[in-house]
XYZ file of C-alpha atoms in Angstrom:
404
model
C 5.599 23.882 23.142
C 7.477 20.320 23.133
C 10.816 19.658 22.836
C 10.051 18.763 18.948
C 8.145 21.933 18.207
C 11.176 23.794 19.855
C 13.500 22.030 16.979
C 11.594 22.597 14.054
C 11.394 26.723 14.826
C 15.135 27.022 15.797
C 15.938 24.901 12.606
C 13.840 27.441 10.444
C 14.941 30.329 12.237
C 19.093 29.058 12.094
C 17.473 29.005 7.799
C 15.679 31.741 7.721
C 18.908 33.783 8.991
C 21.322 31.949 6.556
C 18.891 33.126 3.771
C 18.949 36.973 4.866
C 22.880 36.416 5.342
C 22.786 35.221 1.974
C 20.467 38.278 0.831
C 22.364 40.964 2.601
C 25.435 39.872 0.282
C 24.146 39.860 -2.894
C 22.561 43.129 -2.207
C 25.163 45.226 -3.886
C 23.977 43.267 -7.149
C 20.313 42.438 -6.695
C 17.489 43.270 -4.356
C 15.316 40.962 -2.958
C 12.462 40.897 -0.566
C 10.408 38.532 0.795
C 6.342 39.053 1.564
C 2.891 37.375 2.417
C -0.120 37.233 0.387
C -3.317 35.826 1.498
C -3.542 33.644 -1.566
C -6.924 31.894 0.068
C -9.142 34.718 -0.474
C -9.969 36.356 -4.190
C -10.124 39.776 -2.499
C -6.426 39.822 -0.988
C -4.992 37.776 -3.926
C -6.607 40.294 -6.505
C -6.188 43.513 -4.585
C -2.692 43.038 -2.834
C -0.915 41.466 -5.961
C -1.776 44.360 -7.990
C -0.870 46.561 -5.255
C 2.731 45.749 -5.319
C 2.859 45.262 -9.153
C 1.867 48.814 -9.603
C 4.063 50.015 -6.758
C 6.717 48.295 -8.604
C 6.084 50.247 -11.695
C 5.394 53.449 -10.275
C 8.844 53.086 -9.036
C 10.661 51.357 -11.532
C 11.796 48.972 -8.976
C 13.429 45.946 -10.400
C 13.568 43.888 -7.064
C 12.716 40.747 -6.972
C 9.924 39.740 -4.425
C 9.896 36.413 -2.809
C 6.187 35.679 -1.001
C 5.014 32.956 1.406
C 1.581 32.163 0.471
C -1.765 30.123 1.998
C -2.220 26.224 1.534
C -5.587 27.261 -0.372
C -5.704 29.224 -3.525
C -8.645 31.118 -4.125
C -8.440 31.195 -8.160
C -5.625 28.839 -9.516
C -5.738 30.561 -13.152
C -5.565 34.106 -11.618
C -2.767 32.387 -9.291
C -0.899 30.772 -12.331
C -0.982 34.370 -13.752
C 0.578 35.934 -11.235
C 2.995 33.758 -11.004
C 4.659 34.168 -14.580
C 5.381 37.822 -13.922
C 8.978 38.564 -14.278
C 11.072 39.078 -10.760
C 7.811 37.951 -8.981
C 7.512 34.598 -6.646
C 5.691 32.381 -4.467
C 7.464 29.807 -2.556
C 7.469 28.446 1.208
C 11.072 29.483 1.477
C 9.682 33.231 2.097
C 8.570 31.731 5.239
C 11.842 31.554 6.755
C 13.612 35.040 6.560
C 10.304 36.049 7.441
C 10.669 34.572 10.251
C 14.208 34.796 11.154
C 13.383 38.798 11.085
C 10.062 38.682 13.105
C 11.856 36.193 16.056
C 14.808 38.987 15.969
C 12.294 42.501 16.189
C 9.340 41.052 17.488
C 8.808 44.533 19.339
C 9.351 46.078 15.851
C 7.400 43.542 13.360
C 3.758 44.111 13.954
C 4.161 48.453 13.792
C 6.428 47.666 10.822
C 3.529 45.655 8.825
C 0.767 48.589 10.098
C 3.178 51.103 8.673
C 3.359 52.852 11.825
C 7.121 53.186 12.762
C 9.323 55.736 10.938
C 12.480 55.609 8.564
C 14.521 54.544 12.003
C 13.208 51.119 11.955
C 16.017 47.830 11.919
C 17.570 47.625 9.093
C 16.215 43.875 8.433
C 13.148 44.938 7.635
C 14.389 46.570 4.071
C 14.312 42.578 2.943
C 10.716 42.837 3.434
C 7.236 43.828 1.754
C 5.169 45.798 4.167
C 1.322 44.708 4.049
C -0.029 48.053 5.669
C 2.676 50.387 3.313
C 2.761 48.380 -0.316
C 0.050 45.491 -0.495
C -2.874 46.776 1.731
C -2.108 50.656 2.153
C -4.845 52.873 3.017
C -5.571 54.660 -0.331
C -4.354 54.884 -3.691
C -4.798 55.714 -7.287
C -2.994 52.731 -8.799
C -6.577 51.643 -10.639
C -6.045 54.679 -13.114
C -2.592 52.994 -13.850
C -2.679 50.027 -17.389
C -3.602 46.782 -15.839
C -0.801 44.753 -14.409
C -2.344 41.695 -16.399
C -2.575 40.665 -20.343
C -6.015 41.138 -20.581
C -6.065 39.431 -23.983
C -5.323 36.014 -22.371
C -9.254 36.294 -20.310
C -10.784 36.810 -23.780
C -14.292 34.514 -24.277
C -13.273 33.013 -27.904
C -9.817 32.860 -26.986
C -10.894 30.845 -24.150
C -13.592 28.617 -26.105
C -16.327 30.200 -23.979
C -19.698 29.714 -25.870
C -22.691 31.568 -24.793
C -25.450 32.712 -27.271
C -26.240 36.431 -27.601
C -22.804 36.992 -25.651
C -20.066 39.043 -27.311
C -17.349 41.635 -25.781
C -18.886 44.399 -24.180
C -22.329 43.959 -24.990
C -23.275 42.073 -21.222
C -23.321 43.250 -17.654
C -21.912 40.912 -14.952
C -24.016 40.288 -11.662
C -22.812 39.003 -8.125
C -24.149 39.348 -4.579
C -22.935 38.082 -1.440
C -25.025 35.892 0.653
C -25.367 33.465 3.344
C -23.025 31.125 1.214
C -20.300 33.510 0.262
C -17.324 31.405 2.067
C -14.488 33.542 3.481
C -11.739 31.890 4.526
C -9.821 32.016 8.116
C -11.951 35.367 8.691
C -13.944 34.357 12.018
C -15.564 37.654 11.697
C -19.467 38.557 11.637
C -20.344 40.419 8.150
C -23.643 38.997 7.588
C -25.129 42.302 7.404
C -23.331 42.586 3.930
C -25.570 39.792 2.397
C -28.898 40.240 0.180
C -30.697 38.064 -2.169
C -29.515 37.910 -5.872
C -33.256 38.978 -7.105
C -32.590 41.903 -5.795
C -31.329 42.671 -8.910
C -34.316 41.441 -11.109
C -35.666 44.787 -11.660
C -31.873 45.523 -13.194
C -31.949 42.357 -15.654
C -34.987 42.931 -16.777
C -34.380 46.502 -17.458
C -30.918 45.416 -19.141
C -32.851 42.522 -21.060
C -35.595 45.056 -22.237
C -32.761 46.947 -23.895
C -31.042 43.909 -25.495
C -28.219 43.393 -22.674
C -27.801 40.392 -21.957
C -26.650 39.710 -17.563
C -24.806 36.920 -16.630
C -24.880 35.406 -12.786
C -21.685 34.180 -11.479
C -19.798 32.941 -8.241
C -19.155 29.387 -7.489
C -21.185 28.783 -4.090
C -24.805 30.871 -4.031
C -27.446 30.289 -1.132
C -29.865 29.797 -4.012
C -31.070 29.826 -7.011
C -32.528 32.821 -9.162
C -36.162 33.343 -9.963
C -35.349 35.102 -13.217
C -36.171 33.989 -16.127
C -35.325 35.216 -19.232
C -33.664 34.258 -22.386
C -31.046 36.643 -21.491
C -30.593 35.745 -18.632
C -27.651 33.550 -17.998
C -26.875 31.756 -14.491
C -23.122 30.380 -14.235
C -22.923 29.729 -11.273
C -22.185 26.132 -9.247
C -21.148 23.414 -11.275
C -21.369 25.796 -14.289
C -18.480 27.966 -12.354
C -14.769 27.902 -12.987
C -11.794 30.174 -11.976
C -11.528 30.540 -16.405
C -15.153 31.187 -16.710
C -15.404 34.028 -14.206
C -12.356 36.260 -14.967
C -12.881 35.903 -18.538
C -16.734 37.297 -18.069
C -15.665 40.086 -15.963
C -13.042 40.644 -17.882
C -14.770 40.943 -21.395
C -18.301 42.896 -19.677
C -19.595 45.972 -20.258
C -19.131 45.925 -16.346
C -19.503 44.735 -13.205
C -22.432 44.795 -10.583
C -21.847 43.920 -7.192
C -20.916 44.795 -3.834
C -17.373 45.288 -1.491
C -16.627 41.777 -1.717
C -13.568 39.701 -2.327
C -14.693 39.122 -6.228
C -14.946 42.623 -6.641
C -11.174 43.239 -6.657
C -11.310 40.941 -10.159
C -12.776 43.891 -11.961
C -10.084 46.297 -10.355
C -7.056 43.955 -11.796
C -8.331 44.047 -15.103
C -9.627 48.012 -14.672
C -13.655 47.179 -15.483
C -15.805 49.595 -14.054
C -18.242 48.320 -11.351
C -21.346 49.434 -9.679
C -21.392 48.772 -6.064
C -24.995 48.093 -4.151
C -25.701 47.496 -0.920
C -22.358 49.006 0.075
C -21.331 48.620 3.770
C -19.468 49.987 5.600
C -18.966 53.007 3.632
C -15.853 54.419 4.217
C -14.422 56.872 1.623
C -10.340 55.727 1.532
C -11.820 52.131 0.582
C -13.045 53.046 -2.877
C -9.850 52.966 -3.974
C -10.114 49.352 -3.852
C -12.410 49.156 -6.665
C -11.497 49.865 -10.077
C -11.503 53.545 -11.548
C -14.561 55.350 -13.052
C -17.288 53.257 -11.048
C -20.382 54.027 -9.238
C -21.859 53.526 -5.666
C -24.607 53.262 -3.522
C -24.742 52.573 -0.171
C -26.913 50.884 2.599
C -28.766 53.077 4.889
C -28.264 52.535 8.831
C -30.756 53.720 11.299
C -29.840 55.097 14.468
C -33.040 53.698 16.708
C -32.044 55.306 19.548
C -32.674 58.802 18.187
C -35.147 57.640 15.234
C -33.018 58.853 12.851
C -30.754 57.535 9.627
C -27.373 58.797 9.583
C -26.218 61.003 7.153
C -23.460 59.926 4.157
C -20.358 61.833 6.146
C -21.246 60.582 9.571
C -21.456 56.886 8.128
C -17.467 57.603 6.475
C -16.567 59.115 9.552
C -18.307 55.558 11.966
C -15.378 53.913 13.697
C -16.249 50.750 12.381
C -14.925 47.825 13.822
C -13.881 44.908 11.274
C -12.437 42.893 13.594
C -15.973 42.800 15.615
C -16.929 39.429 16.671
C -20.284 40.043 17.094
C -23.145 41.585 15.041
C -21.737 45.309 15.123
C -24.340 47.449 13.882
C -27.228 45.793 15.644
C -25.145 45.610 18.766
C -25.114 49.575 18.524
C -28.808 49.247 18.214
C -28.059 50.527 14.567
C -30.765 48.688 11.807
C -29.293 47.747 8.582
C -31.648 49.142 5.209
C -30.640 47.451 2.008
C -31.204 49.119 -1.308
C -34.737 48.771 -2.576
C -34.948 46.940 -6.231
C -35.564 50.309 -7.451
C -32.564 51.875 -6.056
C -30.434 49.218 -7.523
C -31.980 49.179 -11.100
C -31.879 52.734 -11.114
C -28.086 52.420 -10.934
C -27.364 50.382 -12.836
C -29.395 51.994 -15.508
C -27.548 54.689 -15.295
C -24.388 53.246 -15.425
C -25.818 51.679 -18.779
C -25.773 55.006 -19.661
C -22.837 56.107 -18.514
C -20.273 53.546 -20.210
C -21.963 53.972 -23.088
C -21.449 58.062 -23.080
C -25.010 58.963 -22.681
C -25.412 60.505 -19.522
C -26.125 63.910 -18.060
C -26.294 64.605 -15.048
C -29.364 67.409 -14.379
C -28.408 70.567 -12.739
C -30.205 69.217 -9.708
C -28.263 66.001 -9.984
C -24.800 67.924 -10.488
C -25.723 70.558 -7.414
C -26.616 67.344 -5.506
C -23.142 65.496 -6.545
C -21.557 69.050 -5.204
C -23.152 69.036 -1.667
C -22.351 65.081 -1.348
C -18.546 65.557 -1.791
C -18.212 68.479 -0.188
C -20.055 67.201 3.287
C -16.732 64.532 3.231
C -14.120 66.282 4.854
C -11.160 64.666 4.262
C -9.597 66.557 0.811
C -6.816 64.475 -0.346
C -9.138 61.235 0.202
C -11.636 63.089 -2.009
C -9.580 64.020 -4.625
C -8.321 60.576 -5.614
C -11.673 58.924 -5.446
C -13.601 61.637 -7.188
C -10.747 63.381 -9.797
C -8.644 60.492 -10.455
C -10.403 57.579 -9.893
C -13.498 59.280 -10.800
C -15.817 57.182 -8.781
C -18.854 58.706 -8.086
C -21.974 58.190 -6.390
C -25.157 57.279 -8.216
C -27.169 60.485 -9.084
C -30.367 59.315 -8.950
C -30.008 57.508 -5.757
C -28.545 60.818 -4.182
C -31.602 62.382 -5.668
C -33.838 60.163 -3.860
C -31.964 60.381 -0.725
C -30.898 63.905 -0.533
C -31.758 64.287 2.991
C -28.744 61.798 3.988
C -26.439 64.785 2.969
């Protein structure tokens, strides 16, 4: 590091302390923290915002949070919306006490952000937002909480959004991830997550033979649909905009996709989703999604012993996420993504579901029984299944019963 770099992080250090100083004396009259929020990614700006809003309310905390944020914003409206909440900020200046409090505990800083170190920690860190505890923690319930957001200001007419045949909860969102999905300072391999939008054709045109009309969004796709249908609406490219896709999540019937960043849009504005192709499944992360939505997962082979692994040894897989290299092929693991079938099927019956016409059969509800109870952990199971009520789809259990 040169003599100039040297400067430049004493000078914001020397600030960075004046700012805590300044902090730690108005404390007796008003709390404030200071955070980090991953503003370049829709996933982290969706799911860790609404995180701490919640937390806020669930503790009637009226602190005022101060967070350091990316150069990049991943959706400017949602951003913008955010940013008008009362006692909430985003502002370089976080940067600083930040700072100031990581130079002083280094040793300390990274088990304080994991949420590993007990109540004995510095007493600094109480002027900071802890990603591991309050914006990224491990599980919760907050999705059965209101939204955080005035939903009324994502509404299609309020928002001069035209589209024939399209009205308030009469259409189904769709959105994959593929080989053009663009995640931000993530050097990581997840390719395995991808799949090709018509994948879902058998789903539109089962939605379109009932009068539903499905709408395609994202902003960057690898290409284009082969669907065609009158409706059948594809917004995605140059027909994209931040507006465009919360207001159609927003204002859906609900959401299809999988455990991707856009996902977390239907969580902040509590629309159900159904979740294909999900990978890795891991039971705490449902609680990411928004409450009362529906799963199914991608199968993974085990070559070595010719076998697919069952639903509670796939939760309980040590999966790496921080894996530079192709993880489950490296294992010698193959990757099966849902058939057409599997994922019209689900949908379907999420169809059915929202609209309070499903019942499960008795094989169907004995099969739901024997799923949850091969998951061992309880608590983990009682927020996704009783309070979030997320389930797994029944007639993809039924057609996969020997993965229990």
């Amino acid at each position: 590091m040169n003599l100039f770099k040297l400067f430049l992080n004493f000078i914001s250090i020397f600030i960075g302390g004046l700012i805590i100083t300044m902090v730690i004396l108005l404390r007796p009259f008003i709390k404030i923290k200071f955070g980090y929020i991953i503003t370049s990614r829709i996933g982290h700006l969706c799911y860790n915002v609404d995180n701490y809003l919640s937390y806020k309310k669930l503790n009637y905390s009226k602190e005022i949070a101060i967070f350091n944020y990316d150069k990049s914003i991943a959706n400017k409206i949602l951003f913008s919306t955010f940013k008008k909440k009362k006692n909430l900020f985003f502002s370089k200046i976080a940067s600083f006490p930040i700072r100031f409090i990581k130079w002083l505990h280094k040793d300390y800083y990274t088990d304080f952000q994991k949420n590993k170190i007990g109540p004995s920690y510095p007493f600094l860190f109480n002027f900071l937002i802890s990603h591991q505890k309050i914006l990224h923690p491990r599980i919760t319930n907050y999705s059965v909480m209101p939204a955080n957001i005035d939903t009324n200001n994502f509404s299609l007419n309020k928002n001069k959004i035209q589209l024939k045949t399209i009205k308030k909860n009469n259409f189904v969102c769709f959105h994959n991830r593929d080989s053009a999905y663009e995640v931000r300072n993530d050097s990581n391999f997840h390719d395995f997550r991808n799949f090709e939008f018509d994948d879902y054709r058998d789903a539109i045109k089962s939605l379109n033979d009932l009068n539903v009309p499905s709408v395609r969004i994202g902003k960057k796709i690898e290409k284009k649909s082969l669907i065609n249908s009158k409706l059948f609406f594809d917004l995605t490219g140059d027909r994209s905009s931040d507006l465009i896709d919360l207001s159609l999540i927003n204002e859906s019937l609900f959401f299809v996709g999988t455990n991707s960043g856009i996902s977390n849009v239907a969580r902040i504005f509590r629309k159900p989703e159904v979740l294909v192709n999900y990978i890795p499944f891991k039971l705490e992360d449902l609680s990411a999604w928004a409450k009362n939505s529906l799963f199914i997962v991608k199968k993974l082979f085990l070559k070595k012993e010719n076998r697919f692994l069952k639903f509670y040894e796939m939760n309980d897989f040590q999966y790496d996420i921080h894996y530079k290299g192709n993880y489950f092929f490296d294992l010698g693991i193959d990757v099966i993504n849902n058939s057409k079938e599997e994922i019209k099927e689900a949908v379907s019956e999420m169809y059915y579901r929202r609209l309070g016409l499903w019942k499960d059969t008795p094989l169907q509800k004995d099969l739901q029984e024997k799923f949850w109870n091969s998951i061992e952990n309880s608590s983990d199971k009682f927020i996704i299944k009783n309070e979030l009520k997320t389930i797994i789809g029944s007639k993809f259990l039924e057609k996969n019963s020997h993965l229990i």
